[in-house]
Amino acid sequence: MPPTVAVVGGGISGLAACYHLARAPRPPKVLLLEASARLGGWLQSTRTAEGAVFEHGPRGIRPGGAVGTDTLHMVTELGLESDVLPVPGDHPASRNRFLYTGGALHKLPSGLGGLLRPVPPFSRALLWSGVQDLLAPAGMEPDESVHAFVRRRFGQEVADIAVDSLCRGVFAGDCRALSVRSCFPALFEAERRRRSVLLGLALGSRKERGAESGLSWRARAERWSQWSLRGGMESLAEALAAFLRLRGIELHCHARLRRLRRRPDGCWQCPPHCSPSPQLTLADGTVTADHVVSALPAAALAEVLPAEAEPLAQELRHIPAVSVAVVNLQYEGVTLPVTGFGHLVPSSEDASLLGIVYDSVAFPQHDGMGTASVRLTVMLGGAWFGQSFGDPAAAAPALLLQRAQAAVREQLGLEVAPTHSIIKVHQACIPQYTLGHWQRTERISRFLAEQQLPLSLIGASYTGVSVNDCIASAKAAVGQLLGQLH
């Protein structure tokens, strides 16, 4: 009889784990337990009767690197190849990105001209920041904040404006609290390898490639910056669920994990002669498995562990997450003042507003069949949610909508009221890799190994917050697990 693997959490990480388990030469019995009424986690898309698509979570995936290639291979295997909407390298959404600072929009420098002369909002040519990096001594600390790292290598202005905004766009986080080693490992390793970030990136290490497919070759040839799906990003989760059902994977919604134990008597650290099978307590009964794959956020997993695993729970509780309000707006009869992917806002300009994405520019296919329209997404809060809007669980949708509309009016000059709006507050949706995160994850791995626990941890809490990272963490954990099970 094949072993049983219980996957807890039905977001993209949990679905990807089930996908890789189902494709094993000798697949185990797999059941997926999801607390909510739906699968897909933060992959959430609203499709209107007019054919418009509004993204409430990730709105595109980058194709680069081994992880990007692997995701595109998965898309092909799921039969979604014809639904892919690419953004090629010569597209305005690839070439044009903006910052809003000093009460104005500024295009981020690109090409030689932006390096050789000062381009607002920067007071000096970025060439000098590059020279500073080439001359600066290598850092000696095992970790430092993203802000401190960039200030040391490229100067105060690049750290305060560009990197502050970037961290808000990627992590909805504060670059003064985030770890460069964990958030931007390529930059950290480049300095360690070549003493200069620019030299390290240019000379690089040999890049691995994932499983090649026609899509990944096309993405390289056309220099895609990102891609989406015709039905929105939630289509990826739906296709995974359909794939899994066809292969006999049990998918259970409304199945919240209440407690995880090692044995019926509650023992967690078992002597060798004990049965190590974990027991999962749900609201309506108990499930026994040979191995558990947790795709839960770190803090949520900490709450269901037994007292014997308190050292693990303590480490998990030290991986915080921030909340983000996502406000989708649709306007008719308007024109954007600029064309590009969108703009970010440094915390010094407006802490409450992370940025605005110009969805219609990258993916006009999602605009719908009605009157020509402009779709925007305003991102609010993040690490500044509490000070800006109070408790995320009690934030008033009307206040968030008002704030989003005001930002669009002030920063993009759209005076008319939107014809359509959707407000979502995603509580604790983006983990924050703060200083020392790499040590926390090492201690977590060591505890699991030393206690020989039949438990794998995957998802955004540990080694990357992007969709690609989540899928990659699931693939790696399943590869290791299959070696243990057989």
CSV table of C-alpha atoms in Angstrom, one decimal:
chain,number,residue,atom,x,y,z
A,1,MET,CA,0.0,0.0,0.0
A,2,PRO,CA,1.5,3.4,-0.9
A,3,PRO,CA,2.4,5.9,1.9
A,4,THR,CA,0.0,8.8,2.6
A,5,VAL,CA,1.1,12.4,2.3
A,6,ALA,CA,-1.1,15.1,3.7
A,7,VAL,CA,-0.5,18.6,2.2
A,8,VAL,CA,-1.9,21.4,4.4
A,9,GLY,CA,-2.7,24.6,2.7
A,10,GLY,CA,-4.3,24.9,-0.8
A,11,GLY,CA,-2.5,28.0,-2.1
A,12,ILE,CA,-0.1,27.8,-5.0
A,13,SER,CA,2.6,26.1,-2.8
A,14,GLY,CA,0.3,23.3,-1.7
A,15,LEU,CA,-1.1,22.8,-5.1
A,16,ALA,CA,2.4,22.7,-6.6
A,17,ALA,CA,3.4,20.1,-4.0
A,18,CYS,CA,0.4,17.9,-4.9
A,19,TYR,CA,1.3,18.4,-8.6
A,20,HIS,CA,4.8,17.1,-8.2
A,21,LEU,CA,3.7,14.3,-5.9
A,22,ALA,CA,1.1,13.2,-8.4
A,23,ARG,CA,3.7,13.1,-11.2
A,24,ALA,CA,6.1,10.8,-9.3
A,25,PRO,CA,6.9,7.4,-10.9
A,26,ARG,CA,5.3,5.7,-7.9
A,27,PRO,CA,3.0,8.4,-6.4
A,28,PRO,CA,1.9,8.2,-2.8
A,29,LYS,CA,-1.7,8.7,-1.7
A,30,VAL,CA,-2.1,12.5,-1.4
A,31,LEU,CA,-4.8,14.5,0.3
A,32,LEU,CA,-4.9,18.3,0.3
A,33,LEU,CA,-6.4,20.1,3.3
A,34,GLU,CA,-7.5,23.8,2.8
A,35,ALA,CA,-9.2,25.8,5.6
A,36,SER,CA,-11.1,28.2,3.3
A,37,ALA,CA,-13.9,27.6,0.8
A,38,ARG,CA,-11.6,27.9,-2.3
A,39,LEU,CA,-8.2,26.8,-3.6
A,40,GLY,CA,-5.5,29.1,-4.9
A,41,GLY,CA,-4.6,31.2,-1.9
A,42,TRP,CA,-3.5,34.7,-2.9
A,43,LEU,CA,-4.0,33.8,-6.6
A,44,GLN,CA,-7.4,35.6,-6.9
A,45,SER,CA,-9.0,36.9,-10.0
A,46,THR,CA,-12.5,38.4,-10.6
A,47,ARG,CA,-14.0,37.9,-14.0
A,48,THR,CA,-16.9,40.2,-15.0
A,49,ALA,CA,-19.7,39.4,-17.4
A,50,GLU,CA,-18.2,41.9,-19.8
A,51,GLY,CA,-15.0,39.9,-19.9
A,52,ALA,CA,-12.8,42.1,-17.7
A,53,VAL,CA,-10.3,40.5,-15.3
A,54,PHE,CA,-9.3,42.0,-12.0
A,55,GLU,CA,-6.3,40.6,-10.2
A,56,HIS,CA,-6.4,40.8,-6.4
A,57,GLY,CA,-3.0,39.0,-5.8
A,58,PRO,CA,-0.1,38.5,-8.2
A,59,ARG,CA,-0.9,39.9,-11.6
A,60,GLY,CA,2.0,38.4,-13.6
A,61,ILE,CA,4.9,36.0,-13.3
A,62,ARG,CA,8.5,36.6,-14.4
A,63,PRO,CA,9.9,33.9,-16.8
A,64,GLY,CA,13.6,34.2,-15.9
A,65,GLY,CA,15.9,31.7,-14.3
A,66,ALA,CA,15.5,28.0,-13.6
A,67,VAL,CA,12.4,28.7,-11.4
A,68,GLY,CA,10.7,30.8,-14.2
A,69,THR,CA,11.5,28.1,-16.7
A,70,ASP,CA,10.0,25.3,-14.5
A,71,THR,CA,6.8,27.3,-14.0
A,72,LEU,CA,6.4,27.7,-17.8
A,73,HIS,CA,7.0,24.0,-18.2
A,74,MET,CA,4.2,23.3,-15.6
A,75,VAL,CA,1.9,25.7,-17.6
A,76,THR,CA,2.6,23.7,-20.8
A,77,GLU,CA,1.9,20.4,-19.0
A,78,LEU,CA,-1.4,21.8,-17.7
A,79,GLY,CA,-2.5,22.6,-21.2
A,80,LEU,CA,-2.5,26.4,-20.6
A,81,GLU,CA,0.0,27.3,-23.3
A,82,SER,CA,-2.5,29.0,-25.6
A,83,ASP,CA,-3.8,31.1,-22.7
A,84,VAL,CA,-0.5,32.7,-21.9
A,85,LEU,CA,-0.4,36.5,-22.3
A,86,PRO,CA,3.3,37.6,-22.6
A,87,VAL,CA,4.7,41.1,-22.1
A,88,PRO,CA,7.7,41.1,-24.5
A,89,GLY,CA,10.9,43.1,-23.9
A,90,ASP,CA,10.0,45.9,-26.4
A,91,HIS,CA,6.6,46.5,-24.8
A,92,PRO,CA,6.0,49.8,-22.8
A,93,ALA,CA,5.1,47.8,-19.7
A,94,SER,CA,8.6,46.2,-19.9
A,95,ARG,CA,10.5,49.3,-20.8
A,96,ASN,CA,8.8,52.0,-18.7
A,97,ARG,CA,8.6,52.0,-14.9
A,98,PHE,CA,8.0,55.1,-12.8
A,99,LEU,CA,8.6,56.6,-9.4
A,100,TYR,CA,6.3,59.2,-7.9
A,101,THR,CA,8.4,61.5,-5.7
A,102,GLY,CA,8.4,65.2,-5.1
A,103,GLY,CA,4.8,65.4,-6.3
A,104,ALA,CA,5.7,64.2,-9.8
A,105,LEU,CA,6.1,61.0,-11.9
A,106,HIS,CA,9.6,60.2,-13.0
A,107,LYS,CA,10.6,57.5,-15.4
A,108,LEU,CA,13.3,55.2,-14.1
A,109,PRO,CA,16.5,55.7,-16.1
A,110,SER,CA,17.2,53.2,-18.8
A,111,GLY,CA,20.0,53.1,-21.4
A,112,LEU,CA,23.3,54.9,-21.5
A,113,GLY,CA,21.8,58.4,-21.3
A,114,GLY,CA,20.3,57.6,-17.9
A,115,LEU,CA,23.7,56.6,-16.6
A,116,LEU,CA,25.7,59.5,-17.9
A,117,ARG,CA,23.6,62.5,-16.8
A,118,PRO,CA,21.4,63.3,-13.8
A,119,VAL,CA,17.9,62.1,-14.3
A,120,PRO,CA,15.2,63.1,-11.8
A,121,PRO,CA,14.5,62.1,-9.1
A,122,PHE,CA,18.3,61.5,-8.8
A,123,SER,CA,20.5,64.5,-8.3
A,124,ARG,CA,23.6,62.9,-9.9
A,125,ALA,CA,24.3,60.5,-12.8
A,126,LEU,CA,23.9,56.9,-11.7
A,127,LEU,CA,27.3,56.2,-13.3
A,128,TRP,CA,28.7,57.6,-10.0
A,129,SER,CA,26.8,55.1,-8.0
A,130,GLY,CA,28.3,52.4,-10.2
A,131,VAL,CA,31.8,53.8,-9.6
A,132,GLN,CA,31.1,53.8,-5.9
A,133,ASP,CA,30.2,50.1,-6.0
A,134,LEU,CA,33.4,49.3,-7.9
A,135,LEU,CA,35.6,51.1,-5.4
A,136,ALA,CA,33.8,50.2,-2.1
A,137,PRO,CA,35.4,47.5,0.1
A,138,ALA,CA,33.5,44.3,0.5
A,139,GLY,CA,31.2,44.0,3.5
A,140,MET,CA,32.2,41.8,6.3
A,141,GLU,CA,28.8,41.3,8.1
A,142,PRO,CA,27.0,38.0,7.7
A,143,ASP,CA,23.8,40.0,7.1
A,144,GLU,CA,22.6,43.6,6.9
A,145,SER,CA,19.5,45.5,6.0
A,146,VAL,CA,18.7,46.0,2.3
A,147,HIS,CA,19.0,49.8,2.9
A,148,ALA,CA,22.3,49.6,4.7
A,149,PHE,CA,23.7,47.4,2.0
A,150,VAL,CA,22.7,49.6,-0.9
A,151,ARG,CA,23.7,52.8,0.8
A,152,ARG,CA,27.1,51.3,1.4
A,153,ARG,CA,27.6,50.2,-2.2
A,154,PHE,CA,25.6,52.7,-4.2
A,155,GLY,CA,25.0,55.8,-2.0
A,156,GLN,CA,22.3,57.3,0.1
A,157,GLU,CA,20.0,58.5,-2.7
A,158,VAL,CA,19.7,55.1,-4.4
A,159,ALA,CA,18.9,53.5,-1.1
A,160,ASP,CA,16.4,56.2,0.0
A,161,ILE,CA,14.5,56.4,-3.3
A,162,ALA,CA,15.0,53.5,-5.6
A,163,VAL,CA,15.5,50.6,-3.2
A,164,ASP,CA,13.0,51.9,-0.7
A,165,SER,CA,10.4,51.8,-3.5
A,166,LEU,CA,11.5,48.5,-4.8
A,167,CYS,CA,11.1,46.8,-1.4
A,168,ARG,CA,7.7,48.3,-1.1
A,169,GLY,CA,6.8,47.0,-4.5
A,170,VAL,CA,8.1,43.4,-4.0
A,171,PHE,CA,7.7,42.8,-0.3
A,172,ALA,CA,5.3,45.7,0.8
A,173,GLY,CA,8.1,46.0,3.3
A,174,ASP,CA,10.6,48.5,4.9
A,175,CYS,CA,14.1,48.2,3.4
A,176,ARG,CA,15.5,49.3,6.7
A,177,ALA,CA,14.2,46.1,8.4
A,178,LEU,CA,14.5,43.6,5.5
A,179,SER,CA,17.6,41.3,5.1
A,180,VAL,CA,19.6,41.7,2.0
A,181,ARG,CA,20.9,38.1,2.3
A,182,SER,CA,17.4,36.7,2.3
A,183,CYS,CA,15.5,39.2,0.2
A,184,PHE,CA,18.1,39.7,-2.6
A,185,PRO,CA,20.5,36.8,-2.3
A,186,ALA,CA,21.9,37.5,-5.8
A,187,LEU,CA,23.2,40.9,-4.7
A,188,PHE,CA,24.6,39.5,-1.5
A,189,GLU,CA,26.4,36.7,-3.3
A,190,ALA,CA,27.7,39.0,-6.1
A,191,GLU,CA,29.5,41.1,-3.5
A,192,ARG,CA,30.9,38.1,-1.7
A,193,ARG,CA,32.1,36.6,-5.0
A,194,ARG,CA,33.6,39.6,-6.7
A,195,ARG,CA,33.8,42.4,-4.0
A,196,SER,CA,31.6,44.5,-6.3
A,197,VAL,CA,27.9,43.9,-6.8
A,198,LEU,CA,28.1,45.0,-10.5
A,199,LEU,CA,31.1,42.9,-11.3
A,200,GLY,CA,29.6,39.9,-9.4
A,201,LEU,CA,26.3,40.2,-11.4
A,202,ALA,CA,28.1,40.8,-14.7
A,203,LEU,CA,30.6,37.9,-14.4
A,204,GLY,CA,28.0,35.9,-12.5
A,205,SER,CA,28.0,32.2,-11.7
A,206,ARG,CA,26.7,29.8,-14.4
A,207,LYS,CA,23.0,30.0,-14.4
A,208,GLU,CA,21.0,26.8,-14.1
A,209,ARG,CA,18.1,26.3,-16.4
A,210,GLY,CA,14.9,24.4,-15.5
A,211,ALA,CA,13.0,22.0,-17.7
A,212,GLU,CA,12.9,23.6,-21.1
A,213,SER,CA,9.7,24.0,-23.1
A,214,GLY,CA,8.5,25.8,-26.2
A,215,LEU,CA,7.2,28.6,-23.9
A,216,SER,CA,10.6,29.1,-22.2
A,217,TRP,CA,12.4,29.3,-25.5
A,218,ARG,CA,9.9,31.8,-26.7
A,219,ALA,CA,10.2,33.8,-23.5
A,220,ARG,CA,13.9,34.1,-24.0
A,221,ALA,CA,13.7,34.9,-27.7
A,222,GLU,CA,11.1,37.6,-27.1
A,223,ARG,CA,12.7,38.8,-23.8
A,224,TRP,CA,9.5,38.6,-21.8
A,225,SER,CA,9.4,40.7,-18.7
A,226,GLN,CA,6.4,38.8,-17.3
A,227,TRP,CA,3.3,36.9,-18.4
A,228,SER,CA,-0.2,36.2,-17.3
A,229,LEU,CA,-3.1,34.0,-18.3
A,230,ARG,CA,-6.2,34.9,-20.4
A,231,GLY,CA,-8.5,34.1,-17.5
A,232,GLY,CA,-6.3,35.7,-14.9
A,233,MET,CA,-3.7,34.2,-12.5
A,234,GLU,CA,-6.4,32.2,-10.7
A,235,SER,CA,-6.6,30.1,-13.8
A,236,LEU,CA,-3.3,28.5,-12.9
A,237,ALA,CA,-4.7,27.3,-9.5
A,238,GLU,CA,-7.9,26.1,-11.3
A,239,ALA,CA,-5.9,24.1,-13.8
A,240,LEU,CA,-3.7,22.6,-11.1
A,241,ALA,CA,-6.9,21.5,-9.2
A,242,ALA,CA,-8.4,20.0,-12.3
A,243,PHE,CA,-5.1,18.1,-13.1
A,244,LEU,CA,-5.0,16.8,-9.5
A,245,ARG,CA,-8.6,15.6,-9.4
A,246,LEU,CA,-8.0,13.6,-12.6
A,247,ARG,CA,-5.1,11.8,-10.9
A,248,GLY,CA,-7.2,10.9,-7.8
A,249,ILE,CA,-5.7,13.5,-5.4
A,250,GLU,CA,-8.2,14.2,-2.6
A,251,LEU,CA,-8.9,18.0,-2.4
A,252,HIS,CA,-10.7,19.1,0.7
A,253,CYS,CA,-11.9,22.7,1.4
A,254,HIS,CA,-13.3,23.8,4.7
A,255,ALA,CA,-10.7,21.5,6.3
A,256,ARG,CA,-8.9,23.7,8.8
A,257,LEU,CA,-6.0,22.0,10.7
A,258,ARG,CA,-6.6,22.4,14.4
A,259,ARG,CA,-3.7,20.4,15.8
A,260,LEU,CA,-0.7,18.4,14.5
A,261,ARG,CA,0.5,15.5,16.6
A,262,ARG,CA,3.0,12.7,16.1
A,263,ARG,CA,0.9,9.9,17.8
A,264,PRO,CA,-2.6,9.4,19.2
A,265,ASP,CA,-1.3,9.9,22.7
A,266,GLY,CA,0.0,13.3,21.7
A,267,CYS,CA,3.7,12.3,21.8
A,268,TRP,CA,5.8,14.3,19.3
A,269,GLN,CA,9.4,13.0,19.9
A,270,CYS,CA,9.0,9.3,19.6
A,271,PRO,CA,11.4,6.6,20.5
A,272,PRO,CA,12.5,4.4,17.5
A,273,HIS,CA,10.0,1.6,18.2
A,274,CYS,CA,7.0,4.0,18.1
A,275,SER,CA,4.9,4.6,15.0
A,276,PRO,CA,5.9,8.0,13.7
A,277,SER,CA,2.8,8.7,11.7
A,278,PRO,CA,1.5,12.2,12.3
A,279,GLN,CA,-2.1,12.8,13.2
A,280,LEU,CA,-3.9,15.8,11.9
A,281,THR,CA,-6.9,17.0,14.0
A,282,LEU,CA,-9.6,18.7,12.0
A,283,ALA,CA,-13.0,20.2,13.1
A,284,ASP,CA,-14.8,17.0,12.1
A,285,GLY,CA,-12.3,14.2,12.8
A,286,THR,CA,-8.7,13.0,12.5
A,287,VAL,CA,-6.5,12.2,9.6
A,288,THR,CA,-3.4,10.0,9.8
A,289,ALA,CA,-0.6,10.4,7.3
A,290,ASP,CA,3.0,9.1,6.9
A,291,HIS,CA,4.2,12.6,6.1
A,292,VAL,CA,2.9,16.1,6.3
A,293,VAL,CA,3.8,18.9,3.9
A,294,SER,CA,2.9,22.3,5.4
A,295,ALA,CA,2.2,25.1,3.0
A,296,LEU,CA,0.8,27.2,5.8
A,297,PRO,CA,2.2,30.6,6.7
A,298,ALA,CA,4.9,30.2,9.4
A,299,ALA,CA,2.8,31.8,12.1
A,300,ALA,CA,-0.3,29.7,11.3
A,301,LEU,CA,1.8,26.5,11.5
A,302,ALA,CA,3.2,27.6,14.9
A,303,GLU,CA,-0.3,27.7,16.3
A,304,VAL,CA,-1.1,24.0,15.5
A,305,LEU,CA,2.1,22.4,16.7
A,306,PRO,CA,2.2,20.5,20.0
A,307,ALA,CA,4.0,21.7,23.1
A,308,GLU,CA,7.0,19.4,22.4
A,309,ALA,CA,7.7,21.3,19.2
A,310,GLU,CA,7.8,24.7,21.0
A,311,PRO,CA,11.4,25.4,19.8
A,312,LEU,CA,10.2,25.1,16.2
A,313,ALA,CA,7.0,27.2,16.9
A,314,GLN,CA,9.2,30.0,18.4
A,315,GLU,CA,11.3,30.2,15.3
A,316,LEU,CA,8.2,30.2,13.1
A,317,ARG,CA,6.6,33.1,15.1
A,318,HIS,CA,9.6,35.2,14.4
A,319,ILE,CA,8.8,35.3,10.7
A,320,PRO,CA,6.3,38.2,10.5
A,321,ALA,CA,4.0,39.0,7.6
A,322,VAL,CA,2.4,42.3,6.5
A,323,SER,CA,-1.1,43.1,5.2
A,324,VAL,CA,-1.9,44.8,1.9
A,325,ALA,CA,-5.1,46.5,0.7
A,326,VAL,CA,-5.6,45.9,-3.0
A,327,VAL,CA,-8.0,48.3,-4.7
A,328,ASN,CA,-9.0,47.6,-8.3
A,329,LEU,CA,-10.3,50.5,-10.2
A,330,GLN,CA,-11.8,50.8,-13.7
A,331,TYR,CA,-12.2,54.1,-15.5
A,332,GLU,CA,-13.9,54.9,-18.8
A,333,GLY,CA,-13.1,57.8,-21.2
A,334,VAL,CA,-9.7,58.6,-19.6
A,335,THR,CA,-6.1,58.5,-20.8
A,336,LEU,CA,-3.1,57.9,-18.6
A,337,PRO,CA,-0.5,60.6,-18.6
A,338,VAL,CA,2.3,58.0,-19.1
A,339,THR,CA,2.5,54.5,-20.5
A,340,GLY,CA,4.3,51.8,-18.6
A,341,PHE,CA,4.0,49.0,-16.0
A,342,GLY,CA,3.1,51.4,-13.2
A,343,HIS,CA,4.7,53.5,-10.5
A,344,LEU,CA,6.1,53.0,-7.0
A,345,VAL,CA,6.0,55.5,-4.2
A,346,PRO,CA,8.9,55.8,-1.7
A,347,SER,CA,8.0,55.7,2.0
A,348,SER,CA,9.3,59.3,2.4
A,349,GLU,CA,6.7,60.5,-0.1
A,350,ASP,CA,3.7,58.7,1.2
A,351,ALA,CA,4.1,55.8,3.6
A,352,SER,CA,0.5,54.5,3.2
A,353,LEU,CA,0.6,54.2,-0.6
A,354,LEU,CA,2.9,51.5,-2.0
A,355,GLY,CA,2.2,52.1,-5.7
A,356,ILE,CA,-0.2,51.9,-8.6
A,357,VAL,CA,-0.1,49.3,-11.4
A,358,TYR,CA,-1.4,50.2,-14.8
A,359,ASP,CA,-3.0,46.9,-15.5
A,360,SER,CA,-4.5,47.9,-18.9
A,361,VAL,CA,-1.0,48.7,-20.3
A,362,ALA,CA,0.5,45.2,-19.7
A,363,PHE,CA,-2.7,43.2,-20.2
A,364,PRO,CA,-5.3,45.0,-22.4
A,365,GLN,CA,-6.8,41.6,-23.0
A,366,HIS,CA,-8.3,41.8,-19.5
A,367,ASP,CA,-10.1,45.1,-20.2
A,368,GLY,CA,-13.3,43.4,-21.3
A,369,MET,CA,-15.5,43.8,-24.4
A,370,GLY,CA,-17.3,47.1,-23.4
A,371,THR,CA,-16.3,50.7,-23.8
A,372,ALA,CA,-12.5,51.4,-23.9
A,373,SER,CA,-11.4,51.5,-20.3
A,374,VAL,CA,-8.4,51.9,-18.1
A,375,ARG,CA,-7.8,49.4,-15.2
A,376,LEU,CA,-5.6,50.3,-12.3
A,377,THR,CA,-4.6,48.6,-9.1
A,378,VAL,CA,-3.7,50.7,-6.1
A,379,MET,CA,-1.6,48.9,-3.4
A,380,LEU,CA,-2.0,50.3,0.2
A,381,GLY,CA,-0.5,49.6,3.6
A,382,GLY,CA,2.1,46.8,3.8
A,383,ALA,CA,4.5,47.4,6.7
A,384,TRP,CA,2.8,50.8,7.2
A,385,PHE,CA,-0.8,49.4,7.3
A,386,GLY,CA,-1.4,49.8,11.1
A,387,GLN,CA,-0.1,53.4,11.3
A,388,SER,CA,-2.1,54.3,8.1
A,389,PHE,CA,-5.4,52.5,8.4
A,390,GLY,CA,-5.4,50.7,11.8
A,391,ASP,CA,-6.2,47.0,12.3
A,392,PRO,CA,-6.4,45.2,8.9
A,393,ALA,CA,-9.2,43.1,10.2
A,394,ALA,CA,-11.3,46.2,10.8
A,395,ALA,CA,-10.2,48.5,8.0
A,396,ALA,CA,-13.2,50.3,6.4
A,397,PRO,CA,-13.5,49.5,2.6
A,398,ALA,CA,-14.9,53.0,2.1
A,399,LEU,CA,-11.8,54.6,3.6
A,400,LEU,CA,-9.5,52.4,1.4
A,401,LEU,CA,-11.5,53.3,-1.7
A,402,GLN,CA,-11.4,57.0,-0.9
A,403,ARG,CA,-7.6,56.8,-0.3
A,404,ALA,CA,-7.1,54.9,-3.6
A,405,GLN,CA,-9.2,57.3,-5.7
A,406,ALA,CA,-7.4,60.3,-4.2
A,407,ALA,CA,-4.0,58.8,-5.1
A,408,VAL,CA,-5.2,58.2,-8.7
A,409,ARG,CA,-6.5,61.7,-8.9
A,410,GLU,CA,-3.4,63.4,-7.4
A,411,GLN,CA,-0.7,61.2,-9.1
A,412,LEU,CA,-2.3,60.3,-12.5
A,413,GLY,CA,-4.7,63.3,-12.9
A,414,LEU,CA,-7.9,61.1,-13.4
A,415,GLU,CA,-10.6,63.3,-12.0
A,416,VAL,CA,-13.7,61.2,-12.9
A,417,ALA,CA,-15.1,58.6,-10.6
A,418,PRO,CA,-14.3,55.0,-11.4
A,419,THR,CA,-17.0,52.9,-13.1
A,420,HIS,CA,-16.0,49.8,-11.2
A,421,SER,CA,-14.1,49.2,-8.0
A,422,ILE,CA,-13.2,46.1,-5.8
A,423,ILE,CA,-11.5,46.4,-2.4
A,424,LYS,CA,-9.7,43.5,-0.8
A,425,VAL,CA,-7.7,43.4,2.4
A,426,HIS,CA,-5.2,40.6,2.4
A,427,GLN,CA,-4.2,40.0,6.0
A,428,ALA,CA,-0.6,38.9,6.7
A,429,CYS,CA,-0.2,38.1,3.0
A,430,ILE,CA,3.5,38.8,2.4
A,431,PRO,CA,6.2,37.3,4.8
A,432,GLN,CA,9.0,39.7,5.8
A,433,TYR,CA,12.5,38.3,5.8
A,434,THR,CA,14.0,40.5,8.5
A,435,LEU,CA,17.7,40.5,9.7
A,436,GLY,CA,18.9,37.0,10.5
A,437,HIS,CA,16.2,35.3,8.5
A,438,TRP,CA,18.8,32.9,7.1
A,439,GLN,CA,19.7,31.8,10.6
A,440,ARG,CA,16.1,31.2,11.5
A,441,THR,CA,15.5,29.0,8.5
A,442,GLU,CA,18.7,27.1,9.2
A,443,ARG,CA,17.6,26.5,12.8
A,444,ILE,CA,14.2,25.3,11.5
A,445,SER,CA,15.8,22.9,9.1
A,446,ARG,CA,18.1,21.6,11.9
A,447,PHE,CA,15.3,21.0,14.3
A,448,LEU,CA,13.3,19.0,11.7
A,449,ALA,CA,16.3,16.9,10.9
A,450,GLU,CA,17.5,16.3,14.5
A,451,GLN,CA,14.0,15.3,15.6
A,452,GLN,CA,13.5,13.3,12.4
A,453,LEU,CA,10.0,14.8,12.0
A,454,PRO,CA,7.9,13.6,9.1
A,455,LEU,CA,7.2,17.3,8.3
A,456,SER,CA,8.2,19.4,5.3
A,457,LEU,CA,7.8,23.2,5.2
A,458,ILE,CA,7.2,25.0,1.9
A,459,GLY,CA,5.8,28.3,0.8
A,460,ALA,CA,6.5,32.0,0.9
A,461,SER,CA,7.6,32.1,4.6
A,462,TYR,CA,11.0,30.7,3.9
A,463,THR,CA,12.9,31.1,0.7
A,464,GLY,CA,11.1,33.5,-1.6
A,465,VAL,CA,7.7,35.3,-1.9
A,466,SER,CA,7.1,35.1,-5.6
A,467,VAL,CA,4.8,32.6,-7.3
A,468,ASN,CA,7.9,31.1,-8.9
A,469,ASP,CA,9.6,30.8,-5.5
A,470,CYS,CA,6.6,29.1,-4.0
A,471,ILE,CA,6.4,26.5,-6.8
A,472,ALA,CA,10.2,25.9,-6.6
A,473,SER,CA,10.1,25.4,-2.8
A,474,ALA,CA,7.3,22.8,-3.3
A,475,LYS,CA,9.3,21.0,-6.1
A,476,ALA,CA,12.4,20.8,-4.0
A,477,ALA,CA,10.6,19.5,-0.9
A,478,VAL,CA,8.8,16.9,-2.8
A,479,GLY,CA,12.0,15.7,-4.5
A,480,GLN,CA,13.6,15.2,-1.1
A,481,LEU,CA,10.5,13.6,0.3
A,482,LEU,CA,10.1,11.0,-2.5
A,483,GLY,CA,13.7,9.9,-1.8
A,484,GLN,CA,12.7,9.2,1.8
A,485,LEU,CA,9.4,7.5,1.1
A,486,HIS,CA,10.8,4.9,-1.3
